[in-house]
Amino acid sequence: MEEIDRRIVTLLAKDGRMSFTDLAKETGLSVSAVHQRVRRLERRGVVRGYSALVDYDEIGLPLTAFVSIKPIDPAAPDDAPERLSHLDAIESCHSVAGEESYILKVRVASPLDLEELLQQIRASANVSTRTTVVLSTPFDYRPPRIRTDEDAGDAAR
Amino acid sequence: MEEIDRRIVTLLAKDGRMSFTDLAKETGLSVSAVHQRVRRLERRGVVRGYSALVDYDEIGLPLTAFVSIKPIDPAAPDDAPERLSHLDAIESCHSVAGEESYILKVRVASPLDLEELLQQIRASANVSTRTTVVLSTPFDYRPPRIRTDEDAGDAAR
DNA sequence: TATGAAACCTGTGCAGG
DNA sequence: CCTGCACAGGTTTCATA
């Protein structure tokens, strides 16, 4: 991906509703050229979709927690993600290196709902859980800084 | 927030670029009514913004990690978030209950970049770090299920 | 890939209930 | 808080280079 595509993705990550007209102004391309590039980025999966960022307090899900899970039976096949995906309180599921096998991020309305969710997680995936409650969120969902080719050198320096 | 607003937010969380016309169709309201509601939701901060969801592998940041931090000097004033916000590899920063004080989610290009970032984190905020590397991400950024008023009872059951 | 022009569709403001 | 209308501006396609 080269410079202009990077710029487009950066802009759309910051403002997912930016118009093609504005993207064209920012990139110096014509509207149609930008249009083609955005569609291509979507098709290639560089841009996976668009989302409104929501205030979780406002929508009645003020309690966030990280839940690390570990299989009860380490010999059993690991299909935790499929077993957990029906629980829509789970926002994300990452397989991780370390003592536990997955880290989940969950959003619930109350401590009681968290308790119920943890029971569902344990029952659904046959795992033990370790929960870290979020107290506040100084920042979240910051858009990525998209690497330029020069950045590639940074790590080597 | 009542039913129609909830529906609008749900739809925009799933597709941040959905047109007002389509939102109107989905809600049964006129375009202008939807328009007013969306603007109001934005003004009230229920909708905090819009973002393109990006494939981090594709943009050259294939390595994700969770970094838990703990102050070296527990007596010092805790201004870690401000001290860390300039590091744009940090996507999110949550203050948490538990042994550590914050959990950061970071995105970098390589293990070497992760090493460098950890040094910067430790130096910038005078903290120790504990890092959990993400191996794969079965799912992420799932849109929330917005609570209906009936959901309020769930926890009590 | 790029462009400009044409056709069509949306966003937005306003008058009115 | 709703609707419908008007028009400016955005989106999308196409012919062309």
Tab-separated table of C-alpha atoms (C1' of nucleotides) in Angstrom:
chain	number	residue	atom	x	y	z
A	1	MET	CA	0.000	0.000	0.000
A	2	GLU	CA	1.437	3.332	-0.899
A	3	GLU	CA	1.279	6.886	0.293
A	4	ILE	CA	-2.144	7.966	-0.949
A	5	ASP	CA	-3.914	4.809	0.206
A	6	ARG	CA	-2.284	5.198	3.593
A	7	ARG	CA	-3.526	8.753	3.770
A	8	ILE	CA	-7.054	7.711	2.849
A	9	VAL	CA	-7.103	4.975	5.478
A	10	THR	CA	-5.752	7.365	8.104
A	11	LEU	CA	-8.455	9.891	7.327
A	12	LEU	CA	-11.230	7.309	7.353
A	13	ALA	CA	-9.986	5.838	10.614
A	14	LYS	CA	-10.303	9.286	12.187
A	15	ASP	CA	-13.592	10.134	10.535
A	16	GLY	CA	-15.410	7.154	9.117
A	17	ARG	CA	-18.040	9.353	7.495
A	18	MET	CA	-15.718	11.706	5.670
A	19	SER	CA	-17.110	12.393	2.208
A	20	PHE	CA	-15.340	11.407	-1.000
A	21	THR	CA	-15.236	15.073	-1.879
A	22	ASP	CA	-13.270	15.872	1.269
A	23	LEU	CA	-11.036	12.846	0.819
A	24	ALA	CA	-10.336	14.090	-2.697
A	25	LYS	CA	-9.402	17.532	-1.399
A	26	GLU	CA	-7.106	16.053	1.238
A	27	THR	CA	-5.348	13.740	-1.171
A	28	GLY	CA	-5.239	15.968	-4.226
A	29	LEU	CA	-6.945	13.334	-6.347
A	30	SER	CA	-10.222	13.574	-8.213
A	31	VAL	CA	-13.374	12.368	-6.508
A	32	SER	CA	-13.631	9.353	-8.787
A	33	ALA	CA	-10.050	8.302	-8.182
A	34	VAL	CA	-10.594	8.438	-4.437
A	35	HIS	CA	-13.820	6.541	-4.860
A	36	GLN	CA	-12.091	3.730	-6.700
A	37	ARG	CA	-9.312	3.558	-4.121
A	38	VAL	CA	-11.693	3.385	-1.184
A	39	ARG	CA	-13.704	0.617	-2.845
A	40	ARG	CA	-10.513	-1.264	-3.555
A	41	LEU	CA	-9.340	-0.871	0.040
A	42	GLU	CA	-12.696	-2.237	1.166
A	43	ARG	CA	-12.540	-5.105	-1.290
A	44	ARG	CA	-9.013	-6.035	-0.240
A	45	GLY	CA	-10.059	-5.963	3.403
A	46	VAL	CA	-7.708	-3.172	4.418
A	47	VAL	CA	-10.845	-1.320	5.472
A	48	ARG	CA	-13.007	-3.930	7.145
A	49	GLY	CA	-16.020	-1.748	7.756
A	50	TYR	CA	-17.261	1.385	9.426
A	51	SER	CA	-18.642	1.901	12.869
A	52	ALA	CA	-20.142	4.576	15.062
A	53	LEU	CA	-18.190	4.881	18.305
A	54	VAL	CA	-20.608	4.688	21.148
A	55	ASP	CA	-20.488	5.937	24.728
A	56	TYR	CA	-20.997	2.782	26.760
A	57	ASP	CA	-22.205	4.672	29.805
A	58	GLU	CA	-24.922	6.294	27.742
A	59	ILE	CA	-26.219	3.050	26.301
A	60	GLY	CA	-26.551	1.353	29.646
A	61	LEU	CA	-23.341	-0.713	29.637
A	62	PRO	CA	-21.187	1.234	32.086
A	63	LEU	CA	-19.162	-1.728	33.376
A	64	THR	CA	-16.210	-2.930	31.320
A	65	ALA	CA	-13.928	-5.793	32.294
A	66	PHE	CA	-11.124	-7.918	30.931
A	67	VAL	CA	-11.692	-11.628	31.429
A	68	SER	CA	-8.759	-13.999	31.018
A	69	ILE	CA	-9.727	-17.603	30.520
A	70	LYS	CA	-7.914	-20.897	30.937
A	71	PRO	CA	-9.241	-24.350	29.959
A	72	ILE	CA	-10.261	-26.650	32.776
A	73	ASP	CA	-9.154	-29.588	30.661
A	74	PRO	CA	-6.001	-28.621	28.753
A	75	ALA	CA	-6.270	-31.777	26.648
A	76	ALA	CA	-9.695	-30.899	25.233
A	77	PRO	CA	-9.862	-29.300	21.772
A	78	ASP	CA	-9.794	-25.529	22.054
A	79	ASP	CA	-12.920	-24.101	20.498
A	80	ALA	CA	-13.538	-21.382	23.061
A	81	PRO	CA	-14.074	-18.562	20.518
A	82	GLU	CA	-16.901	-20.396	18.754
A	83	ARG	CA	-18.429	-21.386	22.076
A	84	LEU	CA	-18.324	-17.800	23.316
A	85	SER	CA	-19.299	-15.857	20.225
A	86	HIS	CA	-23.002	-16.069	21.045
A	87	LEU	CA	-22.452	-13.996	24.181
A	88	ASP	CA	-22.837	-10.519	22.813
A	89	ALA	CA	-21.529	-8.890	25.971
A	90	ILE	CA	-18.118	-10.015	24.718
A	91	GLU	CA	-16.704	-7.262	22.563
A	92	SER	CA	-13.431	-8.916	21.658
A	93	CYS	CA	-11.578	-12.186	22.008
A	94	HIS	CA	-7.814	-12.424	21.676
A	95	SER	CA	-5.777	-15.602	21.849
A	96	VAL	CA	-2.699	-14.766	23.873
A	97	ALA	CA	0.694	-16.056	24.906
A	98	GLY	CA	1.113	-16.463	28.637
A	99	GLU	CA	-0.536	-18.297	31.446
A	100	GLU	CA	-4.071	-17.880	30.143
A	101	SER	CA	-5.305	-18.796	26.705
A	102	TYR	CA	-7.646	-15.915	25.819
A	103	ILE	CA	-8.332	-12.388	26.919
A	104	LEU	CA	-11.900	-11.213	26.493
A	105	LYS	CA	-13.161	-7.665	26.795
A	106	VAL	CA	-16.719	-7.516	28.058
A	107	ARG	CA	-19.344	-4.798	28.541
A	108	VAL	CA	-22.181	-5.207	30.998
A	109	ALA	CA	-24.766	-3.159	32.815
A	110	SER	CA	-23.941	-4.070	36.404
A	111	PRO	CA	-21.848	-6.259	38.706
A	112	LEU	CA	-24.740	-8.696	38.835
A	113	ASP	CA	-24.731	-8.947	35.049
A	114	LEU	CA	-20.976	-9.498	35.164
A	115	GLU	CA	-21.438	-12.348	37.589
A	116	GLU	CA	-24.026	-13.933	35.345
A	117	LEU	CA	-21.831	-13.460	32.285
A	118	LEU	CA	-18.832	-15.090	33.979
A	119	GLN	CA	-20.964	-18.100	34.821
A	120	GLN	CA	-22.059	-18.313	31.194
A	121	ILE	CA	-18.476	-18.051	29.984
A	122	ARG	CA	-17.292	-20.789	32.333
A	123	ALA	CA	-20.187	-23.051	31.425
A	124	SER	CA	-20.040	-22.420	27.668
A	125	ALA	CA	-16.321	-22.948	27.198
A	126	ASN	CA	-15.377	-25.131	30.170
A	127	VAL	CA	-12.827	-22.646	31.411
A	128	SER	CA	-11.810	-20.887	34.564
A	129	THR	CA	-11.867	-17.091	34.520
A	130	ARG	CA	-9.818	-14.286	35.992
A	131	THR	CA	-11.482	-10.908	35.812
A	132	THR	CA	-10.018	-7.434	35.881
A	133	VAL	CA	-12.593	-4.693	36.266
A	134	VAL	CA	-12.075	-1.412	34.416
A	135	LEU	CA	-12.422	1.639	36.666
A	136	SER	CA	-12.068	4.338	34.047
A	137	THR	CA	-10.886	4.722	30.485
A	138	PRO	CA	-8.529	7.642	29.860
A	139	PHE	CA	-8.585	6.851	26.144
A	140	ASP	CA	-9.812	4.140	23.838
A	141	TYR	CA	-10.215	3.349	20.142
A	142	ARG	CA	-7.425	5.676	19.101
A	143	PRO	CA	-6.961	5.436	15.355
A	144	PRO	CA	-3.683	3.834	14.318
A	145	ARG	CA	-0.781	5.739	12.956
A	146	ILE	CA	-0.323	4.095	9.631
A	147	ARG	CA	3.259	3.170	8.941
A	148	THR	CA	5.055	4.917	6.150
A	149	ASP	CA	7.797	3.041	4.374
A	150	GLU	CA	10.353	5.112	6.275
A	151	ASP	CA	8.909	3.835	9.570
A	152	ALA	CA	10.172	0.420	8.589
A	153	GLY	CA	13.630	1.575	9.535
A	154	ASP	CA	12.643	2.595	13.059
A	155	ALA	CA	12.858	-0.853	14.529
A	156	ALA	CA	16.244	-1.494	13.000
A	157	ARG	CA	17.827	1.671	14.353
B	1	MET	CA	-32.977	6.890	25.448
B	2	GLU	CA	-35.896	5.124	23.914
B	3	GLU	CA	-36.566	2.496	21.338
B	4	ILE	CA	-35.969	4.387	18.100
B	5	ASP	CA	-32.762	6.045	19.290
B	6	ARG	CA	-31.515	2.661	20.410
B	7	ARG	CA	-32.277	1.242	16.997
B	8	ILE	CA	-30.452	4.090	15.272
B	9	VAL	CA	-27.386	3.651	17.458
B	10	THR	CA	-27.406	-0.108	16.884
B	11	LEU	CA	-27.554	0.370	13.130
B	12	LEU	CA	-24.800	2.976	13.109
B	13	ALA	CA	-22.595	0.833	15.317
B	14	LYS	CA	-22.894	-1.955	12.751
B	15	ASP	CA	-22.547	0.306	9.716
B	16	GLY	CA	-21.151	3.713	10.498
B	17	ARG	CA	-21.745	4.926	6.961
B	18	MET	CA	-25.384	3.954	6.686
B	19	SER	CA	-27.288	6.735	4.934
B	20	PHE	CA	-30.033	8.750	6.574
B	21	THR	CA	-32.346	7.419	3.902
B	22	ASP	CA	-31.679	3.832	4.964
B	23	LEU	CA	-31.910	4.704	8.641
B	24	ALA	CA	-35.286	6.269	7.879
B	25	LYS	CA	-36.457	3.094	6.141
B	26	GLU	CA	-35.285	0.923	9.031
B	27	THR	CA	-36.927	3.056	11.669
B	28	GLY	CA	-40.083	4.046	9.828
B	29	LEU	CA	-39.376	7.727	10.367
B	30	SER	CA	-38.864	10.461	7.806
B	31	VAL	CA	-35.343	11.327	6.731
B	32	SER	CA	-35.447	14.646	8.558
B	33	ALA	CA	-36.633	13.073	11.796
B	34	VAL	CA	-33.779	10.573	11.669
B	35	HIS	CA	-31.405	13.377	10.837
B	36	GLN	CA	-32.435	15.333	13.905
B	37	ARG	CA	-32.126	12.285	16.129
B	38	VAL	CA	-28.667	11.383	14.878
B	39	ARG	CA	-27.444	14.948	15.372
B	40	ARG	CA	-28.892	14.955	18.852
B	41	LEU	CA	-27.242	11.642	19.682
B	42	GLU	CA	-23.947	13.089	18.458
B	43	ARG	CA	-24.456	16.281	20.450
B	44	ARG	CA	-25.275	14.374	23.635
B	45	GLY	CA	-22.190	12.228	23.151
B	46	VAL	CA	-24.073	8.959	22.818
B	47	VAL	CA	-22.417	8.685	19.414
B	48	ARG	CA	-18.855	9.852	19.942
B	49	GLY	CA	-17.724	9.655	16.351
B	50	TYR	CA	-17.287	7.373	13.384
B	51	SER	CA	-14.367	5.253	12.363
B	52	ALA	CA	-13.222	2.953	9.615
B	53	LEU	CA	-12.243	-0.430	11.024
B	54	VAL	CA	-8.840	-1.286	9.737
B	55	ASP	CA	-7.014	-4.575	9.251
B	56	TYR	CA	-3.879	-4.131	11.340
B	57	ASP	CA	-1.962	-6.772	9.416
B	58	GLU	CA	-2.611	-4.912	6.200
B	59	ILE	CA	-1.396	-1.581	7.504
B	60	GLY	CA	1.881	-2.951	8.799
B	61	LEU	CA	1.019	-3.290	12.498
B	62	PRO	CA	0.606	-7.053	12.817
B	63	LEU	CA	1.718	-7.336	16.431
B	64	THR	CA	-0.816	-6.566	19.159
B	65	ALA	CA	-0.128	-6.794	22.888
B	66	PHE	CA	-1.661	-5.966	26.229
B	67	VAL	CA	0.684	-4.113	28.534
B	68	SER	CA	-0.175	-3.895	32.226
B	69	ILE	CA	1.682	-1.210	34.107
B	70	LYS	CA	2.447	-0.589	37.762
B	71	PRO	CA	4.081	2.543	39.223
B	72	ILE	CA	7.666	2.192	40.432
B	73	ASP	CA	6.904	4.753	43.116
B	74	PRO	CA	3.375	4.183	44.434
B	75	ALA	CA	3.520	7.474	46.315
B	76	ALA	CA	4.071	9.591	43.197
B	77	PRO	CA	1.056	11.316	41.623
B	78	ASP	CA	-0.526	9.082	39.010
B	79	ASP	CA	-0.484	10.876	35.679
B	80	ALA	CA	0.380	7.868	33.531
B	81	PRO	CA	-2.346	8.457	30.914
B	82	GLU	CA	-1.135	11.970	30.114
B	83	ARG	CA	2.459	10.806	30.070
B	84	LEU	CA	1.633	7.992	27.685
B	85	SER	CA	-0.846	9.624	25.334
B	86	HIS	CA	1.899	10.837	23.017
B	87	LEU	CA	2.808	7.230	22.173
B	88	ASP	CA	0.498	6.559	19.282
B	89	ALA	CA	1.188	2.836	19.281
B	90	ILE	CA	-1.072	2.778	22.343
B	91	GLU	CA	-4.615	2.230	21.154
B	92	SER	CA	-6.313	2.270	24.521
B	93	CYS	CA	-5.625	2.888	28.182
B	94	HIS	CA	-7.867	1.541	30.933
B	95	SER	CA	-7.447	2.168	34.632
B	96	VAL	CA	-8.150	-1.135	36.345
B	97	ALA	CA	-8.764	-2.737	39.684
B	98	GLY	CA	-6.238	-5.376	40.610
B	99	GLU	CA	-2.540	-5.683	41.052
B	100	GLU	CA	-1.655	-3.372	38.202
B	101	SER	CA	-2.915	0.143	37.686
B	102	TYR	CA	-3.510	0.337	33.917
B	103	ILE	CA	-3.964	-1.999	31.011
B	104	LEU	CA	-2.792	-0.697	27.659
B	105	LYS	CA	-3.487	-2.213	24.275
B	106	VAL	CA	-0.689	-1.576	21.813
B	107	ARG	CA	-0.135	-2.173	18.100
B	108	VAL	CA	3.346	-2.417	16.647
B	109	ALA	CA	5.121	-3.636	13.551
B	110	SER	CA	7.551	-6.098	15.085
B	111	PRO	CA	8.951	-7.556	18.301
B	112	LEU	CA	11.774	-5.054	18.069
B	113	ASP	CA	9.282	-2.195	17.927
B	114	LEU	CA	7.497	-3.698	20.909
B	115	GLU	CA	10.732	-3.730	22.865
B	116	GLU	CA	11.358	-0.109	22.008
B	117	LEU	CA	7.802	0.851	22.928
B	118	LEU	CA	8.029	-0.869	26.303
B	119	GLN	CA	11.177	1.078	27.081
B	120	GLN	CA	9.393	4.291	26.149
B	121	ILE	CA	6.419	3.390	28.324
B	122	ARG	CA	8.617	2.613	31.318
B	123	ALA	CA	10.642	5.774	30.858
B	124	SER	CA	7.688	8.068	30.180
B	125	ALA	CA	5.517	7.000	33.098
B	126	ASN	CA	8.041	5.577	35.577
B	127	VAL	CA	6.320	2.222	35.661
B	128	SER	CA	7.117	-1.432	35.381
B	129	THR	CA	5.399	-3.375	32.612
B	130	ARG	CA	3.974	-6.842	32.148
B	131	THR	CA	3.265	-7.727	28.549
B	132	THR	CA	0.903	-10.279	27.072
B	133	VAL	CA	1.377	-10.839	23.355
B	134	VAL	CA	-1.691	-11.460	21.191
B	135	LEU	CA	-1.335	-14.527	18.968
B	136	SER	CA	-4.575	-14.222	17.040
B	137	THR	CA	-7.874	-12.397	17.263
B	138	PRO	CA	-10.960	-14.558	16.724
B	139	PHE	CA	-13.125	-11.438	16.938
B	140	ASP	CA	-12.789	-7.812	17.842
B	141	TYR	CA	-14.763	-4.554	17.792
B	142	ARG	CA	-18.109	-6.306	17.951
B	143	PRO	CA	-20.857	-3.732	18.092
B	144	PRO	CA	-22.694	-3.623	21.425
B	145	ARG	CA	-26.143	-4.994	21.932
B	146	ILE	CA	-27.939	-1.952	23.151
B	147	ARG	CA	-30.010	-2.599	26.202
B	148	THR	CA	-33.743	-2.365	25.942
B	149	ASP	CA	-35.690	-1.362	29.012
B	150	GLU	CA	-36.720	-4.995	29.459
B	151	ASP	CA	-33.056	-6.008	29.678
B	152	ALA	CA	-32.894	-4.094	32.930
B	153	GLY	CA	-34.607	-7.012	34.601
B	154	ASP	CA	-32.095	-9.621	33.443
B	155	ALA	CA	-29.612	-9.031	36.178
B	156	ALA	CA	-32.256	-9.279	38.874
B	157	ARG	CA	-33.582	-12.633	37.718
C	1	DT	C1'	-5.005	4.231	-12.508
C	2	DA	C1'	-6.263	8.704	-13.633
C	3	DT	C1'	-9.850	12.270	-15.206
C	4	DG	C1'	-14.339	15.095	-16.011
C	5	DA	C1'	-19.077	15.058	-16.980
C	6	DA	C1'	-23.708	13.267	-16.407
C	7	DA	C1'	-27.291	11.073	-13.798
C	8	DC	C1'	-28.852	10.053	-9.715
C	9	DC	C1'	-29.261	9.985	-4.799
C	10	DT	C1'	-28.480	12.209	-0.017
C	11	DG	C1'	-27.778	15.672	3.366
C	12	DT	C1'	-29.537	19.677	5.279
C	13	DG	C1'	-32.397	23.644	6.285
C	14	DC	C1'	-36.822	25.402	6.533
C	15	DA	C1'	-41.931	25.980	6.768
C	16	DG	C1'	-45.578	24.181	9.034
C	17	DG	C1'	-48.386	20.958	12.215
D	1	DC	C1'	-40.912	15.944	17.856
D	2	DC	C1'	-42.838	15.085	13.556
D	3	DT	C1'	-43.452	15.705	8.060
D	4	DG	C1'	-42.584	17.199	3.288
D	5	DC	C1'	-40.246	19.929	0.119
D	6	DA	C1'	-36.337	22.304	-2.146
D	7	DC	C1'	-31.816	22.537	-3.568
D	8	DA	C1'	-26.999	22.234	-2.704
D	9	DG	C1'	-23.801	18.916	-2.640
D	10	DG	C1'	-22.292	14.099	-2.571
D	11	DT	C1'	-22.097	9.464	-4.767
D	12	DT	C1'	-21.595	6.568	-8.598
D	13	DT	C1'	-20.973	5.299	-13.311
D	14	DC	C1'	-19.075	5.915	-17.756
D	15	DA	C1'	-16.280	7.290	-21.618
D	16	DT	C1'	-11.802	8.357	-22.257
D	17	DA	C1'	-6.656	8.831	-21.786
